[in-house]
CSV table of C-alpha atoms in Angstrom, one decimal:
chain,number,residue,atom,x,y,z
A,1,MET,CA,-19.3,45.0,-15.3
A,2,SER,CA,-22.4,43.1,-16.4
A,3,GLU,CA,-25.1,41.6,-14.3
A,4,LEU,CA,-25.0,37.8,-14.1
A,5,THR,CA,-28.0,35.5,-14.0
A,6,VAL,CA,-28.2,31.9,-12.8
A,7,ASP,CA,-30.9,29.4,-12.8
A,8,ILE,CA,-32.9,28.9,-9.6
A,9,LEU,CA,-33.0,25.2,-8.9
A,10,THR,CA,-35.7,23.3,-7.0
A,11,ALA,CA,-35.0,20.4,-4.6
A,12,GLU,CA,-35.9,18.1,-7.5
A,13,GLY,CA,-33.2,19.6,-9.8
A,14,LYS,CA,-35.6,21.5,-12.1
A,15,THR,CA,-35.4,25.2,-13.0
A,16,SER,CA,-38.0,27.4,-11.4
A,17,GLY,CA,-36.7,30.8,-12.7
A,18,LYS,CA,-33.8,33.1,-12.9
A,19,ALA,CA,-31.8,34.9,-10.2
A,20,ASP,CA,-29.9,38.1,-10.8
A,21,LEU,CA,-26.4,38.4,-9.4
A,22,PRO,CA,-25.7,42.1,-9.1
A,23,ALA,CA,-22.5,43.1,-10.8
A,24,GLU,CA,-21.3,45.2,-7.9
A,25,LEU,CA,-21.3,42.0,-5.8
A,26,PHE,CA,-20.5,39.2,-8.2
A,27,ASP,CA,-18.5,40.9,-11.1
A,28,VAL,CA,-15.9,43.1,-9.5
A,29,GLN,CA,-12.1,42.9,-9.9
A,30,THR,CA,-10.5,40.5,-7.6
A,31,ASN,CA,-7.9,42.2,-5.4
A,32,ILE,CA,-5.7,39.2,-4.4
A,33,PRO,CA,-3.4,41.1,-1.9
A,34,LEU,CA,-6.5,42.5,-0.2
A,35,ILE,CA,-8.1,39.1,0.1
A,36,HIS,CA,-4.9,37.7,1.5
A,37,GLN,CA,-4.6,40.4,4.1
A,38,VAL,CA,-8.3,39.9,5.2
A,39,VAL,CA,-7.9,36.1,5.3
A,40,VAL,CA,-4.7,36.2,7.3
A,41,ALA,CA,-6.4,38.6,9.8
A,42,GLN,CA,-9.3,36.3,10.1
A,43,GLN,CA,-7.1,33.3,10.9
A,44,ALA,CA,-5.0,35.4,13.3
A,45,ALA,CA,-8.1,36.5,15.2
A,46,ALA,CA,-9.1,32.8,15.7
A,47,ARG,CA,-5.9,32.2,17.6
A,48,GLN,CA,-6.4,32.1,21.4
A,49,GLY,CA,-2.9,33.4,22.3
A,50,THR,CA,-3.0,31.8,25.7
A,51,HIS,CA,0.3,29.9,25.2
A,52,ALA,CA,2.8,30.5,28.0
A,53,THR,CA,6.2,29.1,29.3
A,54,LYS,CA,7.8,29.7,32.6
A,55,THR,CA,11.0,31.8,32.7
A,56,ARG,CA,13.7,31.2,35.3
A,57,GLY,CA,11.9,33.5,37.6
A,58,ASP,CA,8.7,31.4,37.5
A,59,VAL,CA,10.2,27.9,38.0
A,60,ARG,CA,10.2,26.6,41.5
A,61,GLY,CA,13.6,26.3,43.3
A,62,GLY,CA,17.0,27.6,42.4
A,63,GLY,CA,17.5,29.7,45.5
A,64,ILE,CA,20.7,28.1,46.5
A,65,LYS,CA,24.0,28.2,44.5
A,66,PRO,CA,24.7,24.6,43.2
A,67,TRP,CA,28.4,24.7,44.4
A,68,ARG,CA,30.9,27.3,45.4
A,69,GLN,CA,32.2,29.8,42.9
A,70,LYS,CA,35.8,28.5,42.8
A,71,GLY,CA,37.9,25.5,43.5
A,72,THR,CA,35.7,22.7,42.1
A,73,GLY,CA,37.0,22.6,38.6
A,74,ARG,CA,33.5,22.9,37.3
A,75,ALA,CA,31.8,25.8,35.5
A,76,ARG,CA,30.4,28.4,37.8
A,77,HIS,CA,26.6,28.5,38.3
A,78,GLY,CA,24.3,30.6,40.4
A,79,SER,CA,21.0,28.7,40.1
A,80,ARG,CA,19.8,25.3,39.2
A,81,ARG,CA,16.8,26.8,37.4
A,82,SER,CA,18.7,28.7,34.6
A,83,PRO,CA,17.6,27.8,31.0
A,84,ILE,CA,20.7,25.6,30.4
A,85,TRP,CA,19.8,23.3,33.3
A,86,SER,CA,17.3,20.4,33.0
A,87,GLY,CA,14.1,21.5,34.7
A,88,GLY,CA,15.1,25.1,34.4
A,89,GLY,CA,13.1,28.0,32.9
A,90,VAL,CA,12.6,28.6,29.2
A,91,ALA,CA,14.5,31.4,27.5
A,92,HIS,CA,12.6,33.6,25.1
A,93,GLY,CA,9.6,31.2,25.1
A,94,PRO,CA,6.0,32.2,24.0
A,95,GLN,CA,4.0,34.4,26.3
A,96,PRO,CA,0.3,35.3,26.2
A,97,ARG,CA,-0.4,37.8,23.4
A,98,ASP,CA,-3.2,39.2,21.2
A,99,TYR,CA,-2.8,38.1,17.5
A,100,SER,CA,-5.7,40.2,16.1
A,101,GLN,CA,-5.0,42.5,13.2
A,102,ARG,CA,-6.9,45.6,12.2
A,103,THR,CA,-9.1,45.3,9.2
A,104,ASN,CA,-12.0,47.7,8.6
A,105,LYS,CA,-15.4,46.9,7.4
A,106,LYS,CA,-14.8,48.2,3.8
A,107,MET,CA,-11.8,45.9,3.4
A,108,ILE,CA,-13.8,42.8,4.6
A,109,ALA,CA,-16.7,43.7,2.3
A,110,ALA,CA,-14.4,44.2,-0.7
A,111,ALA,CA,-12.7,40.8,0.0
A,112,ILE,CA,-16.1,39.1,0.1
A,113,ARG,CA,-17.1,40.7,-3.2
A,114,GLY,CA,-13.8,39.8,-4.8
A,115,ALA,CA,-14.0,36.1,-3.7
A,116,LEU,CA,-17.6,35.8,-4.8
A,117,SER,CA,-16.8,37.4,-8.2
A,118,ASP,CA,-14.0,34.8,-8.7
A,119,ARG,CA,-16.4,31.9,-8.0
A,120,ALA,CA,-19.1,33.5,-10.2
A,121,ARG,CA,-16.8,33.9,-13.2
A,122,ASP,CA,-15.9,30.2,-12.9
A,123,GLY,CA,-19.6,29.3,-12.8
A,124,GLN,CA,-19.4,28.1,-9.3
A,125,VAL,CA,-22.2,30.2,-7.7
A,126,PHE,CA,-25.6,28.5,-7.6
A,127,VAL,CA,-29.0,29.3,-6.3
A,128,ILE,CA,-31.6,26.9,-5.0
A,129,ASP,CA,-35.2,27.6,-4.1
A,130,SER,CA,-35.2,25.4,-1.0
A,131,ILE,CA,-33.0,22.6,0.2
A,132,VAL,CA,-35.5,20.6,2.1
A,133,THR,CA,-39.3,20.6,1.5
A,134,GLY,CA,-41.9,19.5,4.0
A,135,GLU,CA,-41.9,19.9,7.7
A,136,THR,CA,-39.2,17.5,8.9
A,137,PRO,CA,-35.4,17.7,8.4
A,138,SER,CA,-33.8,15.1,6.2
A,139,THR,CA,-30.1,14.8,5.5
A,140,LYS,CA,-30.9,12.3,2.6
A,141,ALA,CA,-33.2,14.8,1.0
A,142,ALA,CA,-30.8,17.7,1.5
A,143,LEU,CA,-27.9,15.7,-0.1
A,144,ALA,CA,-30.1,14.8,-3.1
A,145,ALA,CA,-31.1,18.5,-3.5
A,146,ILE,CA,-27.6,19.9,-3.4
A,147,ALA,CA,-26.2,17.1,-5.6
A,148,HIS,CA,-27.9,18.8,-8.6
A,149,VAL,CA,-25.3,21.6,-8.6
A,150,GLY,CA,-22.5,19.1,-9.3
A,151,ASP,CA,-19.5,18.1,-7.2
A,152,VAL,CA,-20.3,18.7,-3.5
A,153,SER,CA,-17.0,17.5,-2.0
A,154,ARG,CA,-16.2,21.1,-1.0
A,155,LEU,CA,-19.4,23.1,-1.0
A,156,LEU,CA,-20.4,26.2,0.9
A,157,VAL,CA,-24.1,26.5,1.6
A,158,VAL,CA,-25.3,30.0,2.5
A,159,LEU,CA,-28.6,29.9,4.5
A,160,ASP,CA,-31.1,32.3,5.9
A,161,ARG,CA,-31.1,32.1,9.7
A,162,GLU,CA,-34.8,31.2,9.7
A,163,ASP,CA,-34.3,28.1,7.6
A,164,ASP,CA,-34.2,25.6,10.4
A,165,LEU,CA,-34.9,22.5,8.3
A,166,ALA,CA,-31.8,23.1,6.2
A,167,TRP,CA,-29.6,23.8,9.2
A,168,LEU,CA,-30.7,20.5,10.9
A,169,SER,CA,-30.4,18.5,7.6
A,170,LEU,CA,-26.9,19.7,6.8
A,171,ARG,CA,-25.2,19.9,10.2
A,172,ASN,CA,-23.7,16.5,10.1
A,173,VAL,CA,-22.5,16.4,6.4
A,174,PRO,CA,-18.6,16.6,6.5
A,175,THR,CA,-18.2,17.8,2.9
A,176,VAL,CA,-20.7,20.7,3.2
A,177,HIS,CA,-20.2,23.8,5.3
A,178,ALA,CA,-23.4,25.6,6.1
A,179,LEU,CA,-23.1,29.3,7.0
A,180,ALA,CA,-25.6,32.0,7.9
A,181,VAL,CA,-25.8,34.8,5.3
A,182,ASP,CA,-24.7,37.4,7.8
A,183,GLN,CA,-21.6,35.4,8.6
A,184,LEU,CA,-20.4,35.1,5.0
A,185,ASN,CA,-16.6,35.6,4.8
A,186,ALA,CA,-13.8,35.5,2.3
A,187,TYR,CA,-12.0,32.6,3.9
A,188,ASP,CA,-15.0,30.2,3.7
A,189,ILE,CA,-15.6,31.2,0.1
A,190,LEU,CA,-12.1,30.5,-0.9
A,191,VAL,CA,-11.6,27.3,1.0
A,192,ASN,CA,-14.7,25.8,-0.8
A,193,ASP,CA,-14.9,25.1,-4.5
A,194,SER,CA,-18.6,26.1,-5.0
A,195,VAL,CA,-21.1,28.4,-3.3
A,196,LEU,CA,-24.8,27.6,-3.0
A,197,PHE,CA,-27.2,30.3,-1.9
A,198,THR,CA,-30.8,29.6,-1.0
A,199,LYS,CA,-33.1,32.1,-2.6
A,200,ALA,CA,-33.9,33.7,0.7
A,201,ALA,CA,-30.3,34.0,1.7
A,202,LEU,CA,-29.4,35.6,-1.7
A,203,ASP,CA,-32.2,38.2,-1.3
A,204,VAL,CA,-30.9,39.1,2.2
A,205,PHE,CA,-27.3,39.3,0.9
A,206,THR,CA,-28.0,41.5,-2.1
A,207,ALA,CA,-30.2,43.8,0.0
A,208,GLY,CA,-27.6,44.2,2.8
A,209,PRO,CA,-25.1,46.9,3.5
A,210,THR,CA,-22.4,45.2,1.5
A,211,LYS,CA,-24.2,46.3,-1.7
A,212,GLY,CA,-24.0,50.0,-0.9
A,213,LYS,CA,-24.8,52.2,2.1
A,214,SER,CA,-23.7,51.5,5.6
A,215,VAL,CA,-26.1,51.0,8.5
A,216,LYS,CA,-25.0,54.4,9.9
A,217,ALA,CA,-25.8,56.1,6.6
A,218,VAL,CA,-29.2,54.5,6.3
A,219,ALA,CA,-30.0,55.5,9.9
A,220,THR,CA,-29.0,59.1,9.2
A,221,GLU,CA,-31.2,59.2,6.1
A,222,SER,CA,-34.2,57.8,8.1
A,223,GLU,CA,-33.7,60.4,10.8
A,224,ALA,CA,-33.5,63.2,8.2
A,225,ALA,CA,-36.7,61.9,6.6
A,226,GLU,CA,-38.5,61.8,10.0
A,227,ALA,CA,-37.3,65.4,10.7
A,228,GLU,CA,-38.6,66.5,7.3
A,229,GLU,CA,-42.0,65.0,7.9
A,230,THR,CA,-42.2,66.6,11.3
A,231,THR,CA,-41.6,70.1,9.8
A,232,LYS,CA,-44.4,69.7,7.3
């Protein structure tokens, strides 16, 4: 693995420096079966699972036998609400259920790294200093800024949560999907052709738990350090 570097673009399309893309995040082997499992689990979790049909026991009526058992020449029936009757219940129809699948945090993080690495190897990961300059949001200015990365027909823009101007400027653009850096996921990376990080969002992402230690491990280390200082 080798560390990648990309140009940091300005809103005017000029280069303002270089940004390092850590190899452990942007140059790992892409595990396609793992990514598939994580994406399917994400799509399954989005299903409400509130579909329901009425069985013959739920449909109103059907208490009386339609006709007597013998002597009519017709087939015998015991209820007008059986599944073979019009207006009857549904046999083996869908019922409310939970579609969620179990995927742990390490699997999700590995899928994100694999998807980002695939985009980075294709040269489709970009970094921009800021999308909108000034103090007022502007969709026109935001589109002009992101146009410098090339085709923006399917672009994922990763933003810092504090970048209110960019959020307001991009929220109505149908070809751009703006996403908070802490909500980055494999599905949105794969469904878009290119990924554009703001410099602030990239700094947050590379410094986050995806890069190495978990939040629990960091908390344990901080507690140990505090205990060591107390004993001194």
